[in-house]
PDB file of C-alpha atoms in Angstrom:
ATOM      1  CA  MET A 890      85.897-119.912  22.715  1.00 41.00           C
ATOM      2  CA  GLY A 891      87.265-120.348  26.243  1.00 45.00           C
ATOM      3  CA  GLU A 892      90.525-119.729  28.003  1.00 48.00           C
ATOM      4  CA  GLN A 893      93.681-121.582  27.084  1.00 49.00           C
ATOM      5  CA  PRO A 894      94.086-124.748  29.196  1.00 49.00           C
ATOM      6  CA  LEU A 895      95.835-124.146  32.501  1.00 62.00           C
ATOM      7  CA  PHE A 896      98.833-126.242  33.465  1.00 70.00           C
ATOM      8  CA  SER A 897     100.757-126.635  36.688  1.00 85.00           C
ATOM      9  CA  GLN A 898     103.935-128.333  35.462  1.00 91.00           C
ATOM     10  CA  SER A 899     105.569-128.909  32.106  1.00 93.00           C
ATOM     11  CA  PHE A 900     108.548-131.041  31.078  1.00 95.00           C
ATOM     12  CA  ALA A 901     110.168-131.698  27.704  1.00 96.00           C
ATOM     13  CA  VAL A 902     113.345-133.287  26.350  1.00 96.00           C
ATOM     14  CA  PHE A 903     115.094-132.051  23.194  1.00 96.00           C
ATOM     15  CA  ASP A 904     118.146-133.583  21.541  1.00 94.00           C
ATOM     16  CA  ALA A 905     121.383-131.669  20.974  1.00 91.00           C
ATOM     17  CA  ASP A 906     120.040-130.321  17.662  1.00 92.00           C
ATOM     18  CA  GLN A 907     116.920-128.943  19.403  1.00 94.00           C
ATOM     19  CA  TYR A 908     114.464-131.543  18.108  1.00 96.00           C
ATOM     20  CA  LEU A 909     111.722-132.774  20.438  1.00 96.00           C
ATOM     21  CA  VAL A 910     112.316-136.218  21.924  1.00 95.00           C
ATOM     22  CA  ASP A 911     109.691-136.540  24.696  1.00 95.00           C
ATOM     23  CA  TRP A 912     107.210-134.353  26.581  1.00 95.00           C
ATOM     24  CA  THR A 913     104.455-134.373  29.182  1.00 94.00           C
ATOM     25  CA  PRO A 914     100.808-133.318  28.701  1.00 92.00           C
ATOM     26  CA  GLY A 915     101.702-130.153  30.600  1.00 92.00           C
ATOM     27  CA  PHE A 916     104.128-129.153  27.831  1.00 95.00           C
ATOM     28  CA  ALA A 917     101.338-129.515  25.251  1.00 93.00           C
ATOM     29  CA  GLU A 918      99.158-127.290  27.446  1.00 91.00           C
ATOM     30  CA  GLU A 919     101.925-124.718  27.899  1.00 91.00           C
ATOM     31  CA  PHE A 920     102.418-124.503  24.129  1.00 93.00           C
ATOM     32  CA  ALA A 921      98.724-125.041  23.353  1.00 90.00           C
ATOM     33  CA  ASP A 922      98.793-123.415  19.902  1.00 88.00           C
ATOM     34  CA  ALA A 923     101.420-125.927  18.818  1.00 92.00           C
ATOM     35  CA  ALA A 924      99.807-128.937  20.539  1.00 92.00           C
ATOM     36  CA  PRO A 925      98.422-130.448  17.280  1.00 93.00           C
ATOM     37  CA  LEU A 926     101.944-130.305  15.806  1.00 93.00           C
ATOM     38  CA  LEU A 927     103.765-132.072  18.634  1.00 95.00           C
ATOM     39  CA  VAL A 928     105.498-135.194  17.355  1.00 95.00           C
ATOM     40  CA  GLN A 929     108.936-136.610  17.966  1.00 94.00           C
ATOM     41  CA  GLY A 930     111.417-134.797  15.743  1.00 94.00           C
ATOM     42  CA  ILE A 931     109.654-131.425  15.499  1.00 95.00           C
ATOM     43  CA  SER A 932     112.100-128.578  16.110  1.00 94.00           C
ATOM     44  CA  ALA A 933     111.868-126.135  19.006  1.00 94.00           C
ATOM     45  CA  GLN A 934     111.786-123.347  16.418  1.00 90.00           C
ATOM     46  CA  ASP A 935     108.681-124.816  14.736  1.00 92.00           C
ATOM     47  CA  ILE A 936     106.935-125.201  18.099  1.00 94.00           C
ATOM     48  CA  PHE A 937     107.672-121.615  19.064  1.00 90.00           C
ATOM     49  CA  ALA A 938     106.649-120.287  15.632  1.00 86.00           C
ATOM     50  CA  ALA A 939     103.127-121.643  16.162  1.00 87.00           C
ATOM     51  CA  CYS A 940     102.669-119.804  19.462  1.00 84.00           C
ATOM     52  CA  LEU A 941     102.212-116.224  20.597  1.00 79.00           C
ATOM     53  CA  LEU A 942     104.806-116.235  23.356  1.00 83.00           C
ATOM     54  CA  PRO A 943     107.972-114.308  24.263  1.00 81.00           C
ATOM     55  CA  GLU A 944     111.049-115.557  22.386  1.00 82.00           C
ATOM     56  CA  ARG A 945     112.772-116.760  25.531  1.00 85.00           C
ATOM     57  CA  ALA A 946     109.865-119.114  26.323  1.00 90.00           C
ATOM     58  CA  LEU A 947     111.502-121.761  24.115  1.00 93.00           C
ATOM     59  CA  ASP A 948     114.955-120.387  23.345  1.00 91.00           C
ATOM     60  CA  LEU A 949     117.391-123.313  23.497  1.00 93.00           C
ATOM     61  CA  SER A 950     120.313-121.568  21.797  1.00 89.00           C
ATOM     62  CA  TRP A 951     122.242-121.590  25.083  1.00 91.00           C
ATOM     63  CA  ALA A 952     122.835-125.333  24.686  1.00 89.00           C
ATOM     64  CA  ALA A 953     125.405-124.775  21.910  1.00 84.00           C
ATOM     65  CA  SER A 954     127.794-123.222  24.423  1.00 82.00           C
ATOM     66  CA  GLY A 955     127.048-125.846  27.082  1.00 77.00           C
ATOM     67  CA  SER A 956     126.571-123.225  29.793  1.00 81.00           C
ATOM     68  CA  LYS A 957     123.479-123.694  31.950  1.00 83.00           C
ATOM     69  CA  PRO A 958     121.163-120.642  31.700  1.00 87.00           C
ATOM     70  CA  HIS A 959     119.588-118.864  34.643  1.00 89.00           C
ATOM     71  CA  ALA A 960     115.984-119.649  35.559  1.00 91.00           C
ATOM     72  CA  PHE A 961     113.500-117.082  34.258  1.00 91.00           C
ATOM     73  CA  GLU A 962     109.797-116.231  34.233  1.00 89.00           C
ATOM     74  CA  TYR A 963     107.410-115.264  31.453  1.00 86.00           C
ATOM     75  CA  ILE A 964     103.661-114.692  31.038  1.00 83.00           C
ATOM     76  CA  ASN A 965     101.552-117.343  29.283  1.00 83.00           C
ATOM     77  CA  SER A 966      97.745-117.038  29.114  1.00 74.00           C
ATOM     78  CA  ARG A 967      97.550-114.941  32.298  1.00 71.00           C
ATOM     79  CA  GLN A 968      99.920-117.262  34.122  1.00 80.00           C
ATOM     80  CA  THR A 969     103.398-116.501  35.391  1.00 85.00           C
ATOM     81  CA  VAL A 970     105.556-119.423  34.299  1.00 89.00           C
ATOM     82  CA  SER A 971     108.911-120.235  35.898  1.00 92.00           C
ATOM     83  CA  VAL A 972     111.361-122.068  33.605  1.00 94.00           C
ATOM     84  CA  THR A 973     114.598-123.930  34.376  1.00 94.00           C
ATOM     85  CA  GLN A 974     116.750-125.723  31.812  1.00 95.00           C
ATOM     86  CA  GLU A 975     119.842-127.928  31.844  1.00 93.00           C
ATOM     87  CA  LEU A 976     121.857-130.413  29.805  1.00 92.00           C
ATOM     88  CA  SER A 977     121.720-134.109  30.600  1.00 90.00           C
ATOM     89  CA  VAL A 978     124.825-136.307  30.730  1.00 87.00           C
ATOM     90  CA  SER A 979     123.967-137.580  27.240  1.00 87.00           C
ATOM     91  CA  GLY A 980     123.769-134.041  25.833  1.00 88.00           C
ATOM     92  CA  CYS A 981     119.974-133.763  25.700  1.00 93.00           C
ATOM     93  CA  ILE A 982     118.264-130.503  26.681  1.00 95.00           C
ATOM     94  CA  LEU A 983     115.907-130.805  29.659  1.00 95.00           C
ATOM     95  CA  ARG A 984     113.277-128.073  30.083  1.00 95.00           C
ATOM     96  CA  PHE A 985     111.159-127.759  33.252  1.00 95.00           C
ATOM     97  CA  ALA A 986     108.344-125.213  33.657  1.00 93.00           C
ATOM     98  CA  GLN A 987     105.891-124.510  36.452  1.00 91.00           C
ATOM     99  CA  SER A 988     102.954-122.138  36.680  1.00 87.00           C
ATOM    100  CA  THR A 989     103.384-119.994  39.781  1.00 79.00           C
ATOM    101  CA  LYS A 990     100.513-117.490  39.758  1.00 67.00           C
ATOM    102  CA  THR A 991      97.679-116.036  37.670  1.00 61.00           C
ATOM    103  CA  VAL A 992      97.936-112.549  36.149  1.00 51.00           C
ATOM    104  CA  PRO A 993      94.761-110.390  36.352  1.00 54.00           C
ATOM    105  CA  GLN A 994      92.633-109.749  33.236  1.00 54.00           C
ATOM    106  CA  LEU A 995      93.457-106.697  31.158  1.00 51.00           C
ATOM    107  CA  HIS A 996      90.082-105.252  32.149  1.00 54.00           C
ATOM    108  CA  PRO A 997      87.262-106.782  34.244  1.00 55.00           C
ATOM    109  CA  SER A 998      84.698-106.015  31.520  1.00 52.00           C
ATOM    110  CA  MET A 999      86.601-107.919  28.830  1.00 50.00           C
ATOM    111  CA  LEU A1000      84.901-111.258  28.153  1.00 50.00           C
ATOM    112  CA  ASP A1001      86.950-114.417  27.708  1.00 51.00           C
ATOM    113  CA  ASP A1002      85.727-114.719  24.087  1.00 51.00           C
ATOM    114  CA  SER A1003      86.923-111.193  23.363  1.00 54.00           C
ATOM    115  CA  THR A1004      90.245-111.953  24.970  1.00 54.00           C
ATOM    116  CA  GLU A1005      90.652-115.073  22.827  1.00 53.00           C
ATOM    117  CA  LEU A1006      89.705-113.181  19.635  1.00 55.00           C
ATOM    118  CA  LEU A1007      92.257-110.490  20.444  1.00 57.00           C
ATOM    119  CA  ARG A1008      94.833-113.160  21.165  1.00 54.00           C
ATOM    120  CA  SER A1009      94.100-114.994  17.903  1.00 54.00           C
ATOM    121  CA  THR A1010      94.441-111.799  15.866  1.00 59.00           C
ATOM    122  CA  ALA A1011      97.696-110.944  17.611  1.00 58.00           C
ATOM    123  CA  LEU A1012      98.970-114.440  16.895  1.00 57.00           C
ATOM    124  CA  GLN A1013      98.326-114.042  13.168  1.00 59.00           C
ATOM    125  CA  ILE A1014     100.055-110.654  13.072  1.00 63.00           C
ATOM    126  CA  SER A1015     102.967-111.961  15.111  1.00 60.00           C
ATOM    127  CA  ALA A1016     103.374-114.995  12.846  1.00 60.00           C
ATOM    128  CA  SER A1017     103.425-112.783   9.740  1.00 65.00           C
ATOM    129  CA  VAL A1018     106.007-110.424  11.219  1.00 66.00           C
ATOM    130  CA  ARG A1019     108.111-113.361  12.428  1.00 65.00           C
ATOM    131  CA  LYS A1020     108.144-114.974   8.979  1.00 68.00           C
ATOM    132  CA  GLN A1021     109.278-111.727   7.374  1.00 71.00           C
ATOM    133  CA  ARG A1022     111.985-111.300   9.986  1.00 70.00           C
ATOM    134  CA  GLU A1023     113.158-114.902   9.617  1.00 69.00           C
ATOM    135  CA  ALA A1024     113.295-114.569   5.825  1.00 68.00           C
ATOM    136  CA  GLU A1025     115.394-111.411   6.082  1.00 67.00           C
ATOM    137  CA  THR A1026     117.637-112.978   8.714  1.00 66.00           C
ATOM    138  CA  ALA A1027     118.125-116.051   6.529  1.00 63.00           C
ATOM    139  CA  ARG A1028     119.042-113.844   3.555  1.00 62.00           C
ATOM    140  CA  LEU A1029     121.595-111.889   5.588  1.00 60.00           C
ATOM    141  CA  ASN A1030     123.027-115.084   7.089  1.00 68.00           C
ATOM    142  CA  GLU A1031     123.413-116.593   3.636  1.00 63.00           C
ATOM    143  CA  LEU A1032     125.308-113.517   2.468  1.00 62.00           C
ATOM    144  CA  ALA A1033     127.535-113.628   5.544  1.00 76.00           C
ATOM    145  CA  LEU A1034     128.328-117.339   5.124  1.00 87.00           C
ATOM    146  CA  THR A1035     128.823-117.470   1.334  1.00 91.00           C
ATOM    147  CA  ASP A1036     131.909-116.723  -0.726  1.00 93.00           C
ATOM    148  CA  GLY A1037     131.012-113.722  -2.856  1.00 90.00           C
ATOM    149  CA  LEU A1038     132.892-114.840  -5.984  1.00 94.00           C
ATOM    150  CA  THR A1039     132.135-118.546  -6.273  1.00 95.00           C
ATOM    151  CA  GLY A1040     128.848-118.870  -4.374  1.00 93.00           C
ATOM    152  CA  VAL A1041     130.059-121.774  -2.226  1.00 95.00           C
ATOM    153  CA  ALA A1042     130.405-121.572   1.566  1.00 94.00           C
ATOM    154  CA  ASN A1043     133.105-119.358   3.038  1.00 94.00           C
ATOM    155  CA  ARG A1044     135.618-120.102   5.776  1.00 93.00           C
ATOM    156  CA  ARG A1045     133.381-118.770   8.551  1.00 91.00           C
ATOM    157  CA  TYR A1046     130.606-121.202   7.667  1.00 92.00           C
ATOM    158  CA  PHE A1047     133.064-124.058   7.206  1.00 95.00           C
ATOM    159  CA  ASP A1048     134.466-123.471  10.710  1.00 94.00           C
ATOM    160  CA  GLU A1049     130.953-123.509  12.205  1.00 92.00           C
ATOM    161  CA  VAL A1050     129.927-126.731  10.468  1.00 94.00           C
ATOM    162  CA  LEU A1051     133.286-128.397  11.150  1.00 96.00           C
ATOM    163  CA  ASN A1052     132.926-127.923  14.901  1.00 95.00           C
ATOM    164  CA  LYS A1053     129.307-129.135  14.901  1.00 94.00           C
ATOM    165  CA  GLU A1054     130.076-132.237  12.816  1.00 96.00           C
ATOM    166  CA  TRP A1055     133.169-132.993  14.889  1.00 96.00           C
ATOM    167  CA  GLN A1056     131.071-133.064  18.063  1.00 95.00           C
ATOM    168  CA  ARG A1057     128.226-135.003  16.402  1.00 95.00           C
ATOM    169  CA  CYS A1058     130.554-137.659  14.971  1.00 95.00           C
ATOM    170  CA  LYS A1059     132.349-137.827  18.313  1.00 95.00           C
ATOM    171  CA  ARG A1060     129.070-138.525  20.145  1.00 94.00           C
ATOM    172  CA  SER A1061     127.941-141.061  17.559  1.00 94.00           C
ATOM    173  CA  ARG A1062     131.388-142.656  17.111  1.00 95.00           C
ATOM    174  CA  LEU A1063     131.360-142.010  13.367  1.00 96.00           C
ATOM    175  CA  PRO A1064     134.261-141.214  10.998  1.00 97.00           C
ATOM    176  CA  LEU A1065     134.831-137.722   9.633  1.00 97.00           C
ATOM    177  CA  SER A1066     136.892-136.738   6.582  1.00 98.00           C
ATOM    178  CA  VAL A1067     138.341-133.508   5.216  1.00 98.00           C
ATOM    179  CA  ILE A1068     139.563-132.979   1.645  1.00 98.00           C
ATOM    180  CA  PHE A1069     141.908-130.036   1.000  1.00 98.00           C
ATOM    181  CA  VAL A1070     142.108-128.758  -2.588  1.00 98.00           C
ATOM    182  CA  ASP A1071     144.603-126.319  -4.112  1.00 98.00           C
ATOM    183  CA  ILE A1072     144.731-125.158  -7.744  1.00 97.00           C
ATOM    184  CA  ASP A1073     148.123-125.958  -9.235  1.00 97.00           C
ATOM    185  CA  PHE A1074     150.248-123.023 -10.423  1.00 97.00           C
ATOM    186  CA  PHE A1075     147.352-120.605  -9.996  1.00 97.00           C
ATOM    187  CA  LYS A1076     149.601-117.574  -9.487  1.00 96.00           C
ATOM    188  CA  ARG A1077     151.198-118.304 -12.850  1.00 96.00           C
ATOM    189  CA  TYR A1078     147.707-118.564 -14.342  1.00 97.00           C
ATOM    190  CA  ASN A1079     146.710-115.154 -12.958  1.00 95.00           C
ATOM    191  CA  ASP A1080     149.972-113.543 -14.053  1.00 96.00           C
ATOM    192  CA  TYR A1081     149.690-114.914 -17.603  1.00 96.00           C
ATOM    193  CA  TYR A1082     145.939-114.666 -18.310  1.00 96.00           C
ATOM    194  CA  GLY A1083     144.983-111.797 -15.960  1.00 96.00           C
ATOM    195  CA  HIS A1084     142.814-111.642 -12.836  1.00 94.00           C
ATOM    196  CA  ASN A1085     139.537-111.478 -14.751  1.00 95.00           C
ATOM    197  CA  TYR A1086     140.255-114.853 -16.314  1.00 96.00           C
ATOM    198  CA  GLY A1087     141.455-116.015 -12.914  1.00 96.00           C
ATOM    199  CA  ASP A1088     138.041-115.220 -11.427  1.00 96.00           C
ATOM    200  CA  VAL A1089     136.304-117.084 -14.248  1.00 97.00           C
ATOM    201  CA  CYS A1090     138.601-120.048 -13.610  1.00 97.00           C
ATOM    202  CA  LEU A1091     137.773-120.048  -9.895  1.00 97.00           C
ATOM    203  CA  LYS A1092     134.040-119.967 -10.603  1.00 97.00           C
ATOM    204  CA  SER A1093     134.309-122.871 -13.046  1.00 97.00           C
ATOM    205  CA  ILE A1094     136.342-124.978 -10.638  1.00 98.00           C
ATOM    206  CA  ALA A1095     133.991-124.226  -7.745  1.00 97.00           C
ATOM    207  CA  ALA A1096     131.033-125.352  -9.857  1.00 97.00           C
ATOM    208  CA  ALA A1097     132.831-128.559 -10.866  1.00 97.00           C
ATOM    209  CA  LEU A1098     133.742-129.353  -7.252  1.00 97.00           C
ATOM    210  CA  LYS A1099     130.254-128.571  -6.020  1.00 96.00           C
ATOM    211  CA  GLY A1100     128.822-130.964  -8.604  1.00 95.00           C
ATOM    212  CA  CYS A1101     130.743-133.775  -6.892  1.00 96.00           C
ATOM    213  CA  VAL A1102     129.897-132.791  -3.308  1.00 95.00           C
ATOM    214  CA  ASN A1103     126.198-133.566  -3.405  1.00 89.00           C
ATOM    215  CA  ARG A1104     125.320-135.716  -0.374  1.00 91.00           C
ATOM    216  CA  PRO A1105     123.153-134.111   2.293  1.00 90.00           C
ATOM    217  CA  GLY A1106     125.510-133.029   5.056  1.00 92.00           C
ATOM    218  CA  ASP A1107     128.606-132.732   2.841  1.00 96.00           C
ATOM    219  CA  LEU A1108     130.065-129.243   2.523  1.00 96.00           C
ATOM    220  CA  LEU A1109     132.298-127.432   0.026  1.00 97.00           C
ATOM    221  CA  ALA A1110     133.904-124.140   1.043  1.00 96.00           C
ATOM    222  CA  ARG A1111     136.440-121.725  -0.369  1.00 96.00           C
ATOM    223  CA  ILE A1112     138.872-120.844   2.418  1.00 94.00           C
ATOM    224  CA  GLY A1113     141.632-119.052   0.521  1.00 90.00           C
ATOM    225  CA  GLY A1114     142.486-117.511  -2.827  1.00 92.00           C
ATOM    226  CA  GLU A1115     142.825-120.804  -4.696  1.00 96.00           C
ATOM    227  CA  GLU A1116     142.079-123.164  -1.814  1.00 97.00           C
ATOM    228  CA  PHE A1117     138.896-125.165  -1.295  1.00 98.00           C
ATOM    229  CA  VAL A1118     137.986-127.672   1.395  1.00 98.00           C
ATOM    230  CA  CYS A1119     135.354-130.412   1.577  1.00 98.00           C
ATOM    231  CA  LEU A1120     133.864-131.744   4.791  1.00 97.00           C
ATOM    232  CA  LEU A1121     132.517-135.299   4.575  1.00 97.00           C
ATOM    233  CA  PRO A1122     130.754-136.516   7.738  1.00 96.00           C
ATOM    234  CA  GLU A1123     130.288-140.268   8.247  1.00 96.00           C
ATOM    235  CA  THR A1124     132.852-140.987   5.510  1.00 97.00           C
ATOM    236  CA  ASP A1125     135.767-143.393   5.934  1.00 97.00           C
ATOM    237  CA  LEU A1126     139.146-143.178   4.197  1.00 97.00           C
ATOM    238  CA  ALA A1127     138.101-145.309   1.204  1.00 97.00           C
ATOM    239  CA  GLY A1128     135.046-143.140   0.592  1.00 96.00           C
ATOM    240  CA  SER A1129     136.957-139.878   0.947  1.00 97.00           C
ATOM    241  CA  GLU A1130     139.771-141.070  -1.326  1.00 97.00           C
ATOM    242  CA  ASP A1131     137.217-141.996  -3.982  1.00 97.00           C
ATOM    243  CA  LYS A1132     135.589-138.571  -3.654  1.00 97.00           C
ATOM    244  CA  ALA A1133     138.973-136.835  -3.898  1.00 97.00           C
ATOM    245  CA  LYS A1134     139.814-138.648  -7.128  1.00 97.00           C
ATOM    246  CA  LYS A1135     136.459-137.598  -8.573  1.00 97.00           C
ATOM    247  CA  LEU A1136     137.186-133.983  -7.628  1.00 98.00           C
ATOM    248  CA  GLU A1137     140.606-134.128  -9.296  1.00 98.00           C
ATOM    249  CA  TRP A1138     139.153-135.592 -12.472  1.00 98.00           C
ATOM    250  CA  ALA A1139     136.222-133.157 -12.525  1.00 97.00           C
ATOM    251  CA  VAL A1140     138.620-130.203 -12.614  1.00 98.00           C
ATOM    252  CA  ARG A1141     141.037-131.788 -15.067  1.00 97.00           C
ATOM    253  CA  SER A1142     138.189-132.663 -17.453  1.00 97.00           C
ATOM    254  CA  LEU A1143     137.148-128.993 -17.627  1.00 97.00           C
ATOM    255  CA  ALA A1144     140.226-128.655 -19.865  1.00 97.00           C
ATOM    256  CA  ILE A1145     140.794-125.017 -18.923  1.00 97.00           C
ATOM    257  CA  PRO A1146     143.941-124.005 -20.843  1.00 97.00           C
ATOM    258  CA  HIS A1147     147.027-123.306 -18.702  1.00 97.00           C
ATOM    259  CA  ALA A1148     150.056-122.521 -20.815  1.00 96.00           C
ATOM    260  CA  LYS A1149     152.249-121.944 -17.747  1.00 95.00           C
ATOM    261  CA  SER A1150     151.276-125.010 -15.762  1.00 95.00           C
ATOM    262  CA  GLY A1151     154.555-126.873 -15.803  1.00 87.00           C
ATOM    263  CA  LEU A1152     152.573-130.097 -15.472  1.00 92.00           C
ATOM    264  CA  VAL A1153     150.032-130.432 -18.299  1.00 95.00           C
ATOM    265  CA  PRO A1154     148.566-127.704 -20.540  1.00 96.00           C
ATOM    266  CA  VAL A1155     145.297-127.546 -18.552  1.00 97.00           C
ATOM    267  CA  VAL A1156     144.350-126.444 -15.034  1.00 98.00           C
ATOM    268  CA  THR A1157     144.728-129.190 -12.421  1.00 98.00           C
ATOM    269  CA  ILE A1158     144.385-129.485  -8.658  1.00 98.00           C
ATOM    270  CA  SER A1159     146.368-131.149  -5.915  1.00 98.00           C
ATOM    271  CA  VAL A1160     144.313-132.877  -3.228  1.00 98.00           C
ATOM    272  CA  GLY A1161     145.018-133.888   0.365  1.00 98.00           C
ATOM    273  CA  VAL A1162     142.722-136.175   2.371  1.00 98.00           C
ATOM    274  CA  ALA A1163     142.574-136.918   6.096  1.00 98.00           C
ATOM    275  CA  THR A1164     140.090-139.176   7.883  1.00 98.00           C
ATOM    276  CA  VAL A1165     139.607-139.619  11.606  1.00 97.00           C
ATOM    277  CA  GLU A1166     137.948-142.944  12.337  1.00 96.00           C
ATOM    278  CA  LEU A1167     137.162-142.426  16.026  1.00 94.00           C
ATOM    279  CA  ILE A1168     137.127-138.962  17.593  1.00 95.00           C
ATOM    280  CA  ASN A1169     138.220-138.567  21.204  1.00 94.00           C
ATOM    281  CA  GLY A1170     139.455-134.976  21.568  1.00 93.00           C
ATOM    282  CA  ASP A1171     138.100-131.526  20.792  1.00 93.00           C
ATOM    283  CA  ASP A1172     140.639-130.126  18.297  1.00 95.00           C
ATOM    284  CA  ALA A1173     138.656-130.275  15.059  1.00 95.00           C
ATOM    285  CA  TYR A1174     141.217-128.203  13.163  1.00 95.00           C
ATOM    286  CA  ALA A1175     143.859-130.864  13.734  1.00 96.00           C
ATOM    287  CA  LEU A1176     142.022-132.873  11.081  1.00 97.00           C
ATOM    288  CA  VAL A1177     142.109-129.934   8.656  1.00 97.00           C
ATOM    289  CA  ASN A1178     145.839-129.515   9.294  1.00 96.00           C
ATOM    290  CA  ALA A1179     146.376-133.211   8.600  1.00 97.00           C
ATOM    291  CA  ALA A1180     144.578-132.844   5.248  1.00 97.00           C
ATOM    292  CA  ASP A1181     146.705-129.760   4.518  1.00 97.00           C
ATOM    293  CA  GLN A1182     149.868-131.789   5.149  1.00 97.00           C
ATOM    294  CA  GLN A1183     148.643-134.399   2.669  1.00 98.00           C
ATOM    295  CA  LEU A1184     148.025-131.597   0.169  1.00 97.00           C
ATOM    296  CA  TYR A1185     151.677-130.601   0.460  1.00 97.00           C
ATOM    297  CA  ALA A1186     152.632-134.254  -0.010  1.00 97.00           C
ATOM    298  CA  ALA A1187     150.622-134.290  -3.254  1.00 97.00           C
ATOM    299  CA  LYS A1188     152.440-131.162  -4.431  1.00 96.00           C
ATOM    300  CA  ALA A1189     155.792-132.687  -3.502  1.00 96.00           C
ATOM    301  CA  ASP A1190     154.897-135.762  -5.545  1.00 96.00           C
ATOM    302  CA  GLY A1191     154.382-133.724  -8.703  1.00 95.00           C
ATOM    303  CA  ARG A1192     150.952-132.068  -8.275  1.00 96.00           C
ATOM    304  CA  GLY A1193     147.727-133.074 -10.017  1.00 96.00           C
ATOM    305  CA  CYS A1194     147.287-136.061  -7.691  1.00 97.00           C
ATOM    306  CA  VAL A1195     145.699-137.234  -4.408  1.00 98.00           C
ATOM    307  CA  ARG A1196     147.440-138.141  -1.168  1.00 98.00           C
ATOM    308  CA  SER A1197     145.650-139.384   1.950  1.00 97.00           C
ATOM    309  CA  ILE A1198     146.097-140.524   5.520  1.00 97.00           C
ATOM    310  CA  VAL A1199     144.174-141.902   8.492  1.00 97.00           C
ATOM    311  CA  PHE A1200     144.539-139.184  11.122  1.00 96.00           C
ATOM    312  CA  ARG A1201     145.145-140.298  14.683  1.00 93.00           C
ATOM    313  CA  GLU A1202     144.741-137.745  17.433  1.00 89.00           C
ATOM    314  CA  ALA A1203     147.730-137.091  19.665  1.00 76.00           C
TER     315      ALA A1203
END
């Protein structure tokens, strides 16, 4: 075994979602442990996970805020590496790195083979610890972003995904739809049957809604006591209206008894739909508010129905 390859300069381009687009040979040398994995579309996280390097060596999380980070240095295979990063006009992440100087060996008597063996062992230990930490972090994140009663996403997660999809659809000039769902006469249901039955009802409805929201990228969240919302990226008004009608029928066909409904003797939902065909602004919640207004229109028209609109930004 010999030393890791030395590099003088490194350059790589990542897209807005932190997936590798292009890179120079120097980047493969800088992240030598991940070199066999480098293909277009690999994530920055997967590249970093294959290497024994400080976390900031390939931390691109700053790009989400759009604020350019300060230049920094880190040590890589006895080299001091200076890194600068910035966003391109198109939203891609540009990463520049340059080796500035060589760091002395840990001890003059330590052979290069011994150094590489020590490094390899440390890499294995680091990878194991990182996987455990990532698994625990993922578990905690899931708990923080999930509604405890129904198991679907909560409002916090919905807000995060809404903003990301708004920006993505804006860049790609794609439509985006929101469906707002409210259980009809749910307070009457709780008052008559009791809160325990109310919780069972919510769980059943959430499961029925989730069964209809099954495309990759679609999202169902509970954002209030009896309120749910669906986010449908790349979906026009016709597609979102069709989905809304399926949601309404899925809940109605559960045939959950509701003696105090005032509409029909089973639990129903009212549904509001809003679709933006071409996004220009940055107010993602304006679309949610438009869907909410259509929900109130559905309630005004007798409940248990769907109302929709093409939303046009002010």
